[in-house]
Each structure stands twice: as C-alpha cells, then as structure tokens.
Amino acid sequence: MTTRLAVFGNPVQHSRSPEIHQWFGETAGIDLVYDKILIPGGLFEETARAFLDAGGHGFNITVPGKGDAFNFVDEVSSEAALAEAVNTVSRQGDALRGDNTDGQGIVTDMTQNLGWKIAGARVLVLGAGGAVRGVIPALLRHQPQSVHILNRTKVKATAIAQSMADGKLSAVSADEIGAEYDIVINGTSAGLTSELPVLPEKVIGRHTCTYDMVYGGSDTTFNLWAKHLGTDACADGLGMLVEQAAAAFRIWFPEAGHIDTAPLIQHMRSTLV
Ligand code: NDP
C-alpha cells in the first residue's frame, strides 16, 4: 500500500522535500507519495485534518506553519517543546506527535558529515527566528563550552536564552561579543537576499568553522565573507536540509534503519545553480 506524506507551507512550491523523501523511500524499499500542500492563510488546522482524514501517514511543516503545528498536535518531543515549533507530525496510536528535527539535521551534518566538533566549542549563532529556536537545544546537547545568540533585534535573542534557561546559553549584542569563535552559524534569512548580517570581523579566525543555513550553487554571501577573513571550513545548509529530512523519515519509518545520505547530498549539490 502506498504511504501518503506531505509538506505544508506557504509558499511551498520551492520545497525540495518531495524529492528527498522519494529518494529515501526508494532506497529503503518503501512505496510512498510525498506532496506539497499550500496552507491557505490561517487554515492550518483544516488543511492538516483533511490530509489526515484522507489517510495521510504524517507530514512536514515549513514556514509559516511550525507554530500552528506545535499547537495542533497532542504531544511533543523535548526539542519541539523548547523550540515551540514542530516540523514533523507523526501518528502514535490515536495521538498525533510533533517533533522538531531541524536541530538534529544541523548537528548531524556538522559532526558526522563535516567532522566538526561541537563538544567544548565556543559557538556563535546569528539570528533568533524559528530555525535558530529549533537548533539551539540540539547544539546544547552536544556540550559546547558556550552558545551566544546575536540577533539584530536583541529582545528576540534574549527571549530564546530565557526560555531555554541553560547556563551555557546567552544573548549578546555586537559590542559585547568575544573574539574568534570556534563555530559561527548564520541562522538569519539575510542570505536569501544576498545580504550580510552586521557582524564584527574579529569573530572569524583562521580556525573558525562557519555554517550558513541558507544554501545555493556557489558560496553563500556569508561564507564568502568568512573565507575572505581567512577561514576555509565553510558549509552551507544543504546537508542540514537532507539530515533533518532523514530524521523525519526515521520517525515515520523506524523499521527502515540507517540510510546513507551522502549520495543524495552529492546528487542535490550537483543540481544546484
Ligand atoms: P525567521 O523569519 O523566523 O527569522 C529570520 C531571522 O533572520 C530573524 O532573526 C531576523 O532578525 C534575521 N534577519 C533577517 N534579515 C536580516 C538581515 N538583513 N540582517 C540581520 N538579520 C536578519 O526565519 P527562519 O528562522 O525560519 O529561517 C532562517 C534561515 O534559515 C532562512 O534563510 C531559512 O531558509 C534557513 N533555514 C534552513 C534550513 C535548512 O534545512 N537548511 C531549515 C530552516 C531554515 P529580526 O529578528 O531582527 O527580524
């Protein structure tokens, strides 16, 4: 029997999740269809109910529905609870469960695909939107020395630090920032318009690893800037995209076991312009 999955968003046409999950399905021998479903303004619950009533097995949620999905489900994972955002909904018996796999996606890409060490690292995270909320709990679980959040609207960074209440996590402003972090993550959406978040150059040293959640066919604006300052350990968010999807796939199909994502990342990389 064909399993029905989908991603909900608005817009949603750009999403690459269908091809990723189709590839996982073929690799694991699972017959599935994975659709893109537009959430008409304010109609998350109706859209989700209709999909589930028609036999949908589970779904992903992208911007702007992650908060609606958090309120919609019956139970949430600890990551989703801390992020107050859900990107994966699954059926657990009669209940609906919400997970947030963005954090697992980025830390798997950093530690397993790129070989970076988060344990003991001084980490700077730029931005304080939904994506940053999703990744901070996973970063903290990997025992960094510290995680600083810098956002142009500081009050949003402070709210994240307060809500997660972890001694290693704090909100900083550009003038209180330290020098040379081990890892700098760009979690702002500035790169979507080729802009650079305002950031002192001193945060980047020769040994700094930079990760831009945005991805594209060539170096992102942020990673180009970091390379110009002397680092060459730069990654973009394509691996995060694939790994957060792999984590969602494991939730829906725990019997599928481990899937090697490297060939898919390589293939998708070759198709980016
Ligand atoms: P949000 O809209 O929730 O947050 C955007 C953040 O970017 C805010 O903190 C905002 O600051 C900041 N920002 C926007 N423009 C600028 C600018 N010009 N200079 C400085 N800061 C800026 O978006 P998300 O958190 O959902 O997503 C952030 C990025 O991460 C997006 O580019 C998205 O595509 C990417 N992403 C990638 C994923 C992947 O798998 N690779 C997964 C999820 C997201 P302020 O608060 O001041 O408005």
PDB file of C-alpha atoms and ligand atoms in Angstrom:
ATOM      1  CA  MET A   1       0.000   0.000   0.000  1.00  0.00           C
ATOM      2  CA  THR A   2       1.256   3.486  -0.850  1.00  0.00           C
ATOM      3  CA  THR A   3       2.035   5.683   2.167  1.00  0.00           C
ATOM      4  CA  ARG A   4       0.947   9.321   1.886  1.00  0.00           C
ATOM      5  CA  LEU A   5       3.215  12.070   3.210  1.00  0.00           C
ATOM      6  CA  ALA A   6       3.403  15.797   2.505  1.00  0.00           C
ATOM      7  CA  VAL A   7       4.998  19.109   3.362  1.00  0.00           C
ATOM      8  CA  PHE A   8       2.736  22.015   4.338  1.00  0.00           C
ATOM      9  CA  GLY A   9       3.838  25.616   3.860  1.00  0.00           C
ATOM     10  CA  ASN A  10       3.076  28.963   2.298  1.00  0.00           C
ATOM     11  CA  PRO A  11       4.815  29.290  -0.067  1.00  0.00           C
ATOM     12  CA  VAL A  12       5.581  25.618  -0.579  1.00  0.00           C
ATOM     13  CA  GLN A  13       6.283  25.277  -4.295  1.00  0.00           C
ATOM     14  CA  HIS A  14      10.053  25.754  -3.766  1.00  0.00           C
ATOM     15  CA  SER A  15      10.318  22.842  -1.291  1.00  0.00           C
ATOM     16  CA  ARG A  16      12.769  20.076  -2.166  1.00  0.00           C
ATOM     17  CA  SER A  17      11.363  17.718   0.470  1.00  0.00           C
ATOM     18  CA  PRO A  18       9.380  15.591  -2.048  1.00  0.00           C
ATOM     19  CA  GLU A  19      12.485  14.557  -3.986  1.00  0.00           C
ATOM     20  CA  ILE A  20      14.410  13.877  -0.758  1.00  0.00           C
ATOM     21  CA  HIS A  21      11.700  11.616   0.710  1.00  0.00           C
ATOM     22  CA  GLN A  22      11.084   9.908  -2.620  1.00  0.00           C
ATOM     23  CA  TRP A  23      14.777   9.038  -2.685  1.00  0.00           C
ATOM     24  CA  PHE A  24      14.666   7.739   0.922  1.00  0.00           C
ATOM     25  CA  GLY A  25      11.570   5.676   0.051  1.00  0.00           C
ATOM     26  CA  GLU A  26      13.241   4.111  -2.985  1.00  0.00           C
ATOM     27  CA  THR A  27      16.424   3.418  -1.014  1.00  0.00           C
ATOM     28  CA  ALA A  28      14.521   1.804   1.885  1.00  0.00           C
ATOM     29  CA  GLY A  29      12.056  -0.057  -0.363  1.00  0.00           C
ATOM     30  CA  ILE A  30       9.032   1.878   0.933  1.00  0.00           C
ATOM     31  CA  ASP A  31       6.274   2.816  -1.505  1.00  0.00           C
ATOM     32  CA  LEU A  32       5.316   6.437  -0.791  1.00  0.00           C
ATOM     33  CA  VAL A  33       3.945   9.608  -2.317  1.00  0.00           C
ATOM     34  CA  TYR A  34       5.036  12.920  -0.855  1.00  0.00           C
ATOM     35  CA  ASP A  35       3.050  16.021  -1.873  1.00  0.00           C
ATOM     36  CA  LYS A  36       3.454  19.777  -1.446  1.00  0.00           C
ATOM     37  CA  ILE A  37       0.366  21.287   0.165  1.00  0.00           C
ATOM     38  CA  LEU A  38      -0.226  25.025   0.381  1.00  0.00           C
ATOM     39  CA  ILE A  39      -1.692  26.176   3.701  1.00  0.00           C
ATOM     40  CA  PRO A  40      -4.186  28.904   2.824  1.00  0.00           C
ATOM     41  CA  GLY A  41      -3.806  31.861   5.253  1.00  0.00           C
ATOM     42  CA  GLY A  42      -4.975  30.911   8.763  1.00  0.00           C
ATOM     43  CA  LEU A  43      -6.261  27.460   7.735  1.00  0.00           C
ATOM     44  CA  PHE A  44      -3.566  25.181   9.129  1.00  0.00           C
ATOM     45  CA  GLU A  45      -5.870  23.002  11.216  1.00  0.00           C
ATOM     46  CA  GLU A  46      -8.431  22.436   8.440  1.00  0.00           C
ATOM     47  CA  THR A  47      -5.659  21.570   5.957  1.00  0.00           C
ATOM     48  CA  ALA A  48      -3.960  19.163   8.358  1.00  0.00           C
ATOM     49  CA  ARG A  49      -7.241  17.450   9.356  1.00  0.00           C
ATOM     50  CA  ALA A  50      -8.260  16.949   5.717  1.00  0.00           C
ATOM     51  CA  PHE A  51      -4.886  15.363   4.930  1.00  0.00           C
ATOM     52  CA  LEU A  52      -5.029  13.024   7.945  1.00  0.00           C
ATOM     53  CA  ASP A  53      -8.700  12.100   7.342  1.00  0.00           C
ATOM     54  CA  ALA A  54      -7.725  11.099   3.802  1.00  0.00           C
ATOM     55  CA  GLY A  55      -5.237   8.612   5.309  1.00  0.00           C
ATOM     56  CA  GLY A  56      -2.071  10.735   5.454  1.00  0.00           C
ATOM     57  CA  HIS A  57       0.634   8.933   7.461  1.00  0.00           C
ATOM     58  CA  GLY A  58       2.494  12.055   8.566  1.00  0.00           C
ATOM     59  CA  PHE A  59       3.681  15.431   7.324  1.00  0.00           C
ATOM     60  CA  ASN A  60       6.375  18.078   7.489  1.00  0.00           C
ATOM     61  CA  ILE A  61       5.744  21.761   8.071  1.00  0.00           C
ATOM     62  CA  THR A  62       7.780  24.654   6.773  1.00  0.00           C
ATOM     63  CA  VAL A  63       7.418  28.403   7.262  1.00  0.00           C
ATOM     64  CA  PRO A  64       4.989  29.784   8.475  1.00  0.00           C
ATOM     65  CA  GLY A  65       3.214  26.757   9.954  1.00  0.00           C
ATOM     66  CA  LYS A  66       5.649  25.378  12.563  1.00  0.00           C
ATOM     67  CA  GLY A  67       3.984  27.222  15.464  1.00  0.00           C
ATOM     68  CA  ASP A  68       0.496  26.163  14.297  1.00  0.00           C
ATOM     69  CA  ALA A  69       1.687  22.568  14.120  1.00  0.00           C
ATOM     70  CA  PHE A  70       3.035  22.867  17.677  1.00  0.00           C
ATOM     71  CA  ASN A  71      -0.441  23.875  18.878  1.00  0.00           C
ATOM     72  CA  PHE A  72      -2.165  21.235  16.719  1.00  0.00           C
ATOM     73  CA  VAL A  73      -0.524  18.007  17.957  1.00  0.00           C
ATOM     74  CA  ASP A  74      -1.375  16.031  21.128  1.00  0.00           C
ATOM     75  CA  GLU A  75       2.198  15.513  22.340  1.00  0.00           C
ATOM     76  CA  VAL A  76       5.629  16.960  21.506  1.00  0.00           C
ATOM     77  CA  SER A  77       9.283  15.929  21.791  1.00  0.00           C
ATOM     78  CA  SER A  78      11.535  17.821  24.195  1.00  0.00           C
ATOM     79  CA  GLU A  79      13.214  19.610  21.240  1.00  0.00           C
ATOM     80  CA  ALA A  80       9.853  20.739  19.873  1.00  0.00           C
ATOM     81  CA  ALA A  81       8.764  21.866  23.339  1.00  0.00           C
ATOM     82  CA  LEU A  82      11.900  24.017  23.751  1.00  0.00           C
ATOM     83  CA  ALA A  83      11.614  25.393  20.223  1.00  0.00           C
ATOM     84  CA  GLU A  84       7.828  25.837  20.486  1.00  0.00           C
ATOM     85  CA  ALA A  85       7.837  24.713  16.861  1.00  0.00           C
ATOM     86  CA  VAL A  86       7.091  21.426  15.115  1.00  0.00           C
ATOM     87  CA  ASN A  87       8.389  20.449  11.665  1.00  0.00           C
ATOM     88  CA  THR A  88       7.358  16.759  11.678  1.00  0.00           C
ATOM     89  CA  VAL A  89       3.981  15.282  12.623  1.00  0.00           C
ATOM     90  CA  SER A  90       3.538  11.526  13.047  1.00  0.00           C
ATOM     91  CA  ARG A  91       0.807   9.191  14.280  1.00  0.00           C
ATOM     92  CA  GLN A  92       1.478   7.424  17.586  1.00  0.00           C
ATOM     93  CA  GLY A  93      -1.543   5.166  18.036  1.00  0.00           C
ATOM     94  CA  ASP A  94      -4.534   7.511  18.279  1.00  0.00           C
ATOM     95  CA  ALA A  95      -2.372  10.508  19.196  1.00  0.00           C
ATOM     96  CA  LEU A  96      -0.507  12.953  16.955  1.00  0.00           C
ATOM     97  CA  ARG A  97       3.094  13.634  17.900  1.00  0.00           C
ATOM     98  CA  GLY A  98       5.174  16.670  16.963  1.00  0.00           C
ATOM     99  CA  ASP A  99       8.944  16.631  16.584  1.00  0.00           C
ATOM    100  CA  ASN A 100      11.452  19.271  15.564  1.00  0.00           C
ATOM    101  CA  THR A 101      14.237  17.676  13.506  1.00  0.00           C
ATOM    102  CA  ASP A 102      15.991  20.892  12.384  1.00  0.00           C
ATOM    103  CA  GLY A 103      18.440  20.668  15.312  1.00  0.00           C
ATOM    104  CA  GLN A 104      19.247  17.043  14.657  1.00  0.00           C
ATOM    105  CA  GLY A 105      19.717  17.955  10.995  1.00  0.00           C
ATOM    106  CA  ILE A 106      22.356  20.602  11.615  1.00  0.00           C
ATOM    107  CA  VAL A 107      24.300  18.723  14.295  1.00  0.00           C
ATOM    108  CA  THR A 108      24.362  15.517  12.217  1.00  0.00           C
ATOM    109  CA  ASP A 109      25.669  17.482   9.254  1.00  0.00           C
ATOM    110  CA  MET A 110      28.298  19.235  11.373  1.00  0.00           C
ATOM    111  CA  THR A 111      29.550  16.287  13.398  1.00  0.00           C
ATOM    112  CA  GLN A 112      29.086  13.321  11.052  1.00  0.00           C
ATOM    113  CA  ASN A 113      29.258  14.738   7.512  1.00  0.00           C
ATOM    114  CA  LEU A 114      31.721  17.587   8.108  1.00  0.00           C
ATOM    115  CA  GLY A 115      33.652  16.142  11.072  1.00  0.00           C
ATOM    116  CA  TRP A 116      33.316  19.313  13.190  1.00  0.00           C
ATOM    117  CA  LYS A 117      33.481  19.111  16.979  1.00  0.00           C
ATOM    118  CA  ILE A 118      30.726  20.871  18.914  1.00  0.00           C
ATOM    119  CA  ALA A 119      31.811  19.484  22.308  1.00  0.00           C
ATOM    120  CA  GLY A 120      33.865  22.160  24.096  1.00  0.00           C
ATOM    121  CA  ALA A 121      33.394  24.679  21.269  1.00  0.00           C
ATOM    122  CA  ARG A 122      32.562  28.365  21.618  1.00  0.00           C
ATOM    123  CA  VAL A 123      29.595  28.786  19.304  1.00  0.00           C
ATOM    124  CA  LEU A 124      28.051  32.000  17.959  1.00  0.00           C
ATOM    125  CA  VAL A 125      24.572  31.756  16.429  1.00  0.00           C
ATOM    126  CA  LEU A 126      23.268  34.655  14.324  1.00  0.00           C
ATOM    127  CA  GLY A 127      19.523  35.193  14.183  1.00  0.00           C
ATOM    128  CA  ALA A 128      16.664  34.427  16.541  1.00  0.00           C
ATOM    129  CA  GLY A 129      13.892  33.150  14.295  1.00  0.00           C
ATOM    130  CA  GLY A 130      12.200  29.767  14.105  1.00  0.00           C
ATOM    131  CA  ALA A 131      15.226  27.951  12.705  1.00  0.00           C
ATOM    132  CA  VAL A 132      17.536  29.149  15.498  1.00  0.00           C
ATOM    133  CA  ARG A 133      14.948  28.169  18.135  1.00  0.00           C
ATOM    134  CA  GLY A 134      14.929  24.708  16.587  1.00  0.00           C
ATOM    135  CA  VAL A 135      18.697  24.171  16.528  1.00  0.00           C
ATOM    136  CA  ILE A 136      19.769  25.560  19.928  1.00  0.00           C
ATOM    137  CA  PRO A 137      18.539  22.567  22.024  1.00  0.00           C
ATOM    138  CA  ALA A 138      20.438  20.123  19.789  1.00  0.00           C
ATOM    139  CA  LEU A 139      23.614  22.239  19.963  1.00  0.00           C
ATOM    140  CA  LEU A 140      23.392  22.379  23.763  1.00  0.00           C
ATOM    141  CA  ARG A 141      23.026  18.587  23.962  1.00  0.00           C
ATOM    142  CA  HIS A 142      26.447  18.283  22.319  1.00  0.00           C
ATOM    143  CA  GLN A 143      28.132  20.001  25.306  1.00  0.00           C
ATOM    144  CA  PRO A 144      29.627  23.167  23.760  1.00  0.00           C
ATOM    145  CA  GLN A 145      31.623  25.435  26.055  1.00  0.00           C
ATOM    146  CA  SER A 146      29.155  28.269  25.324  1.00  0.00           C
ATOM    147  CA  VAL A 147      26.484  29.317  22.832  1.00  0.00           C
ATOM    148  CA  HIS A 148      25.992  33.044  22.192  1.00  0.00           C
ATOM    149  CA  ILE A 149      22.985  34.270  20.215  1.00  0.00           C
ATOM    150  CA  LEU A 150      23.311  37.546  18.301  1.00  0.00           C
ATOM    151  CA  ASN A 151      20.262  38.992  16.586  1.00  0.00           C
ATOM    152  CA  ARG A 152      19.667  42.477  15.167  1.00  0.00           C
ATOM    153  CA  THR A 153      16.530  42.585  17.370  1.00  0.00           C
ATOM    154  CA  LYS A 154      18.208  41.620  20.634  1.00  0.00           C
ATOM    155  CA  VAL A 155      14.986  41.149  22.586  1.00  0.00           C
ATOM    156  CA  LYS A 156      14.236  38.042  20.478  1.00  0.00           C
ATOM    157  CA  ALA A 157      17.638  36.529  21.275  1.00  0.00           C
ATOM    158  CA  THR A 158      17.112  37.294  24.967  1.00  0.00           C
ATOM    159  CA  ALA A 159      13.694  35.607  24.866  1.00  0.00           C
ATOM    160  CA  ILE A 160      15.252  32.405  23.468  1.00  0.00           C
ATOM    161  CA  ALA A 161      18.012  32.398  26.077  1.00  0.00           C
ATOM    162  CA  GLN A 162      15.489  32.972  28.875  1.00  0.00           C
ATOM    163  CA  SER A 163      13.033  30.353  27.690  1.00  0.00           C
ATOM    164  CA  MET A 164      15.721  27.669  27.376  1.00  0.00           C
ATOM    165  CA  ALA A 165      17.387  28.618  30.688  1.00  0.00           C
ATOM    166  CA  ASP A 166      20.725  26.888  30.158  1.00  0.00           C
ATOM    167  CA  GLY A 167      23.839  28.303  31.849  1.00  0.00           C
ATOM    168  CA  LYS A 168      25.856  27.904  28.637  1.00  0.00           C
ATOM    169  CA  LEU A 169      23.412  29.941  26.560  1.00  0.00           C
ATOM    170  CA  SER A 170      23.222  33.742  26.449  1.00  0.00           C
ATOM    171  CA  ALA A 171      22.096  36.569  24.207  1.00  0.00           C
ATOM    172  CA  VAL A 172      24.819  39.051  23.208  1.00  0.00           C
ATOM    173  CA  SER A 173      24.947  42.321  21.305  1.00  0.00           C
ATOM    174  CA  ALA A 174      27.604  43.174  18.710  1.00  0.00           C
ATOM    175  CA  ASP A 175      29.569  45.357  21.172  1.00  0.00           C
ATOM    176  CA  GLU A 176      29.763  42.628  23.864  1.00  0.00           C
ATOM    177  CA  ILE A 177      30.828  39.913  21.518  1.00  0.00           C
ATOM    178  CA  GLY A 178      34.011  37.888  22.059  1.00  0.00           C
ATOM    179  CA  ALA A 179      36.789  37.315  19.572  1.00  0.00           C
ATOM    180  CA  GLU A 180      37.303  34.281  17.366  1.00  0.00           C
ATOM    181  CA  TYR A 181      34.600  31.689  17.903  1.00  0.00           C
ATOM    182  CA  ASP A 182      35.165  28.022  17.048  1.00  0.00           C
ATOM    183  CA  ILE A 183      31.871  27.798  15.166  1.00  0.00           C
ATOM    184  CA  VAL A 184      29.733  30.636  13.751  1.00  0.00           C
ATOM    185  CA  ILE A 185      26.287  29.674  12.452  1.00  0.00           C
ATOM    186  CA  ASN A 186      24.338  32.069  10.252  1.00  0.00           C
ATOM    187  CA  GLY A 187      20.690  31.336  11.070  1.00  0.00           C
ATOM    188  CA  THR A 188      19.377  34.643   9.707  1.00  0.00           C
ATOM    189  CA  SER A 189      17.433  34.889   6.486  1.00  0.00           C
ATOM    190  CA  ALA A 190      19.719  37.742   5.322  1.00  0.00           C
ATOM    191  CA  GLY A 191      21.419  35.423   2.826  1.00  0.00           C
ATOM    192  CA  LEU A 192      18.167  34.897   0.929  1.00  0.00           C
ATOM    193  CA  THR A 193      18.628  38.432  -0.374  1.00  0.00           C
ATOM    194  CA  SER A 194      22.457  38.168  -0.536  1.00  0.00           C
ATOM    195  CA  GLU A 195      22.764  40.461   2.495  1.00  0.00           C
ATOM    196  CA  LEU A 196      25.260  40.009   5.299  1.00  0.00           C
ATOM    197  CA  PRO A 197      24.189  40.258   8.954  1.00  0.00           C
ATOM    198  CA  VAL A 198      26.116  43.034  10.724  1.00  0.00           C
ATOM    199  CA  LEU A 199      28.992  41.305  12.499  1.00  0.00           C
ATOM    200  CA  PRO A 200      32.465  42.341  13.703  1.00  0.00           C
ATOM    201  CA  GLU A 201      35.257  40.711  11.698  1.00  0.00           C
ATOM    202  CA  LYS A 202      37.044  39.633  14.894  1.00  0.00           C
ATOM    203  CA  VAL A 203      34.618  36.729  15.400  1.00  0.00           C
ATOM    204  CA  ILE A 204      36.201  34.892  12.465  1.00  0.00           C
ATOM    205  CA  GLY A 205      39.692  33.444  12.860  1.00  0.00           C
ATOM    206  CA  ARG A 206      41.692  31.025  10.758  1.00  0.00           C
ATOM    207  CA  HIS A 207      40.311  28.059  12.730  1.00  0.00           C
ATOM    208  CA  THR A 208      36.695  29.200  12.803  1.00  0.00           C
ATOM    209  CA  CYS A 209      34.159  26.927  11.106  1.00  0.00           C
ATOM    210  CA  THR A 210      31.220  28.794   9.562  1.00  0.00           C
ATOM    211  CA  TYR A 211      27.836  27.274   8.755  1.00  0.00           C
ATOM    212  CA  ASP A 212      25.215  29.111   6.728  1.00  0.00           C
ATOM    213  CA  MET A 213      21.719  27.612   6.968  1.00  0.00           C
ATOM    214  CA  VAL A 214      20.984  29.039   3.524  1.00  0.00           C
ATOM    215  CA  TYR A 215      22.354  27.014   0.598  1.00  0.00           C
ATOM    216  CA  GLY A 216      22.969  27.517  -3.109  1.00  0.00           C
ATOM    217  CA  GLY A 217      25.023  26.536  -6.115  1.00  0.00           C
ATOM    218  CA  SER A 218      28.036  28.623  -5.047  1.00  0.00           C
ATOM    219  CA  ASP A 219      29.408  30.036  -1.771  1.00  0.00           C
ATOM    220  CA  THR A 220      26.780  31.994   0.160  1.00  0.00           C
ATOM    221  CA  THR A 221      27.393  35.685   0.836  1.00  0.00           C
ATOM    222  CA  PHE A 222      28.169  34.879   4.483  1.00  0.00           C
ATOM    223  CA  ASN A 223      30.633  32.097   3.695  1.00  0.00           C
ATOM    224  CA  LEU A 224      32.366  34.240   1.061  1.00  0.00           C
ATOM    225  CA  TRP A 225      32.834  36.932   3.706  1.00  0.00           C
ATOM    226  CA  ALA A 226      34.257  34.360   6.173  1.00  0.00           C
ATOM    227  CA  LYS A 227      36.635  32.961   3.545  1.00  0.00           C
ATOM    228  CA  HIS A 228      37.857  36.467   2.822  1.00  0.00           C
ATOM    229  CA  LEU A 229      38.723  36.713   6.549  1.00  0.00           C
ATOM    230  CA  GLY A 230      40.853  33.564   6.387  1.00  0.00           C
ATOM    231  CA  THR A 231      38.771  30.514   7.239  1.00  0.00           C
ATOM    232  CA  ASP A 232      38.230  27.712   4.779  1.00  0.00           C
ATOM    233  CA  ALA A 233      35.959  25.461   6.881  1.00  0.00           C
ATOM    234  CA  CYS A 234      32.668  26.738   5.496  1.00  0.00           C
ATOM    235  CA  ALA A 235      29.463  24.799   4.923  1.00  0.00           C
ATOM    236  CA  ASP A 236      26.001  25.671   3.731  1.00  0.00           C
ATOM    237  CA  GLY A 237      22.598  24.325   4.779  1.00  0.00           C
ATOM    238  CA  LEU A 238      22.092  21.643   2.125  1.00  0.00           C
ATOM    239  CA  GLY A 239      23.335  18.907   4.467  1.00  0.00           C
ATOM    240  CA  MET A 240      21.056  20.223   7.234  1.00  0.00           C
ATOM    241  CA  LEU A 241      18.088  20.064   4.863  1.00  0.00           C
ATOM    242  CA  VAL A 242      18.802  16.438   3.963  1.00  0.00           C
ATOM    243  CA  GLU A 243      19.614  15.372   7.543  1.00  0.00           C
ATOM    244  CA  GLN A 244      16.502  16.961   9.075  1.00  0.00           C
ATOM    245  CA  ALA A 245      14.507  15.055   6.439  1.00  0.00           C
ATOM    246  CA  ALA A 246      16.359  11.825   7.269  1.00  0.00           C
ATOM    247  CA  ALA A 247      15.458  12.296  10.948  1.00  0.00           C
ATOM    248  CA  ALA A 248      11.781  12.807   9.996  1.00  0.00           C
ATOM    249  CA  PHE A 249      11.895   9.696   7.779  1.00  0.00           C
ATOM    250  CA  ARG A 250      13.219   7.626  10.721  1.00  0.00           C
ATOM    251  CA  ILE A 251      10.296   8.855  12.854  1.00  0.00           C
ATOM    252  CA  TRP A 252       7.755   7.755  10.217  1.00  0.00           C
ATOM    253  CA  PHE A 253       9.556   4.513   9.322  1.00  0.00           C
ATOM    254  CA  PRO A 254      11.646   3.355  12.310  1.00  0.00           C
ATOM    255  CA  GLU A 255      11.994  -0.067  10.643  1.00  0.00           C
ATOM    256  CA  ALA A 256      13.874   1.489   7.680  1.00  0.00           C
ATOM    257  CA  GLY A 257      17.168   1.576   9.611  1.00  0.00           C
ATOM    258  CA  HIS A 258      20.142   3.727   8.651  1.00  0.00           C
ATOM    259  CA  ILE A 259      20.149   5.402   5.248  1.00  0.00           C
ATOM    260  CA  ASP A 260      23.425   6.726   3.836  1.00  0.00           C
ATOM    261  CA  THR A 261      22.639  10.349   2.917  1.00  0.00           C
ATOM    262  CA  ALA A 262      25.989  11.125   1.245  1.00  0.00           C
ATOM    263  CA  PRO A 263      24.946  10.087  -2.301  1.00  0.00           C
ATOM    264  CA  LEU A 264      21.778  12.208  -2.063  1.00  0.00           C
ATOM    265  CA  ILE A 265      23.635  15.287  -0.775  1.00  0.00           C
ATOM    266  CA  GLN A 266      26.175  14.863  -3.573  1.00  0.00           C
ATOM    267  CA  HIS A 267      23.438  14.483  -6.184  1.00  0.00           C
ATOM    268  CA  MET A 268      21.469  17.506  -4.924  1.00  0.00           C
ATOM    269  CA  ARG A 269      24.646  19.577  -4.793  1.00  0.00           C
ATOM    270  CA  SER A 270      25.249  18.826  -8.467  1.00  0.00           C
ATOM    271  CA  THR A 271      21.772  20.116  -9.363  1.00  0.00           C
ATOM    272  CA  LEU A 272      22.068  23.468  -7.529  1.00  0.00           C
ATOM    273  CA  VAL A 273      22.557  26.606  -9.574  1.00  0.00           C
TER     274      VAL A 273
HETATM  275  P1  NDP B   1      12.649  33.697  10.508  1.00  0.00           P
HETATM  276  O1  NDP B   1      11.930  34.603   9.575  1.00  0.00           O
HETATM  277  O2  NDP B   1      11.907  33.046  11.614  1.00  0.00           O
HETATM  278  O3  NDP B   1      13.867  34.516  11.189  1.00  0.00           O
HETATM  279  C1  NDP B   1      14.734  35.271  10.400  1.00  0.00           C
HETATM  280  C2  NDP B   1      15.874  35.805  11.253  1.00  0.00           C
HETATM  281  O4  NDP B   1      16.806  36.444  10.390  1.00  0.00           O
HETATM  282  C3  NDP B   1      15.444  36.826  12.291  1.00  0.00           C
HETATM  283  O5  NDP B   1      16.212  36.627  13.451  1.00  0.00           O
HETATM  284  C4  NDP B   1      15.796  38.154  11.610  1.00  0.00           C
HETATM  285  O6  NDP B   1      16.120  39.187  12.509  1.00  0.00           O
HETATM  286  C5  NDP B   1      17.049  37.778  10.875  1.00  0.00           C
HETATM  287  N1  NDP B   1      17.330  38.630   9.709  1.00  0.00           N
HETATM  288  C6  NDP B   1      16.611  38.751   8.570  1.00  0.00           C
HETATM  289  N2  NDP B   1      17.195  39.609   7.718  1.00  0.00           N
HETATM  290  C7  NDP B   1      18.321  40.064   8.330  1.00  0.00           C
HETATM  291  C8  NDP B   1      19.351  40.984   7.967  1.00  0.00           C
HETATM  292  N3  NDP B   1      19.340  41.612   6.785  1.00  0.00           N
HETATM  293  N4  NDP B   1      20.358  41.185   8.852  1.00  0.00           N
HETATM  294  C9  NDP B   1      20.378  40.562  10.040  1.00  0.00           C
HETATM  295  N5  NDP B   1      19.416  39.682  10.455  1.00  0.00           N
HETATM  296  C10 NDP B   1      18.408  39.442   9.600  1.00  0.00           C
HETATM  297  O7  NDP B   1      13.363  32.616   9.586  1.00  0.00           O
HETATM  298  P2  NDP B   1      13.827  31.143   9.990  1.00  0.00           P
HETATM  299  O8  NDP B   1      14.446  31.187  11.336  1.00  0.00           O
HETATM  300  O9  NDP B   1      12.724  30.189   9.759  1.00  0.00           O
HETATM  301  O10 NDP B   1      14.929  30.824   8.876  1.00  0.00           O
HETATM  302  C11 NDP B   1      16.193  31.465   8.893  1.00  0.00           C
HETATM  303  C12 NDP B   1      17.026  30.963   7.721  1.00  0.00           C
HETATM  304  O11 NDP B   1      17.342  29.587   7.876  1.00  0.00           O
HETATM  305  C13 NDP B   1      16.283  31.095   6.388  1.00  0.00           C
HETATM  306  O12 NDP B   1      17.192  31.590   5.441  1.00  0.00           O
HETATM  307  C14 NDP B   1      15.875  29.673   6.057  1.00  0.00           C
HETATM  308  O13 NDP B   1      15.823  29.467   4.647  1.00  0.00           O
HETATM  309  C15 NDP B   1      17.019  28.876   6.692  1.00  0.00           C
HETATM  310  N6  NDP B   1      16.637  27.521   7.067  1.00  0.00           N
HETATM  311  C16 NDP B   1      17.336  26.479   6.545  1.00  0.00           C
HETATM  312  C17 NDP B   1      17.030  25.180   6.879  1.00  0.00           C
HETATM  313  C18 NDP B   1      17.811  24.066   6.278  1.00  0.00           C
HETATM  314  O14 NDP B   1      17.413  22.901   6.438  1.00  0.00           O
HETATM  315  N7  NDP B   1      18.929  24.335   5.634  1.00  0.00           N
HETATM  316  C19 NDP B   1      15.937  24.856   7.822  1.00  0.00           C
HETATM  317  C20 NDP B   1      15.262  26.035   8.342  1.00  0.00           C
HETATM  318  C21 NDP B   1      15.610  27.306   7.957  1.00  0.00           C
HETATM  319  P3  NDP B   1      14.967  40.020  13.301  1.00  0.00           P
HETATM  320  O15 NDP B   1      14.540  39.137  14.407  1.00  0.00           O
HETATM  321  O16 NDP B   1      15.684  41.228  13.734  1.00  0.00           O
HETATM  322  O17 NDP B   1      13.877  40.284  12.292  1.00  0.00           O
END
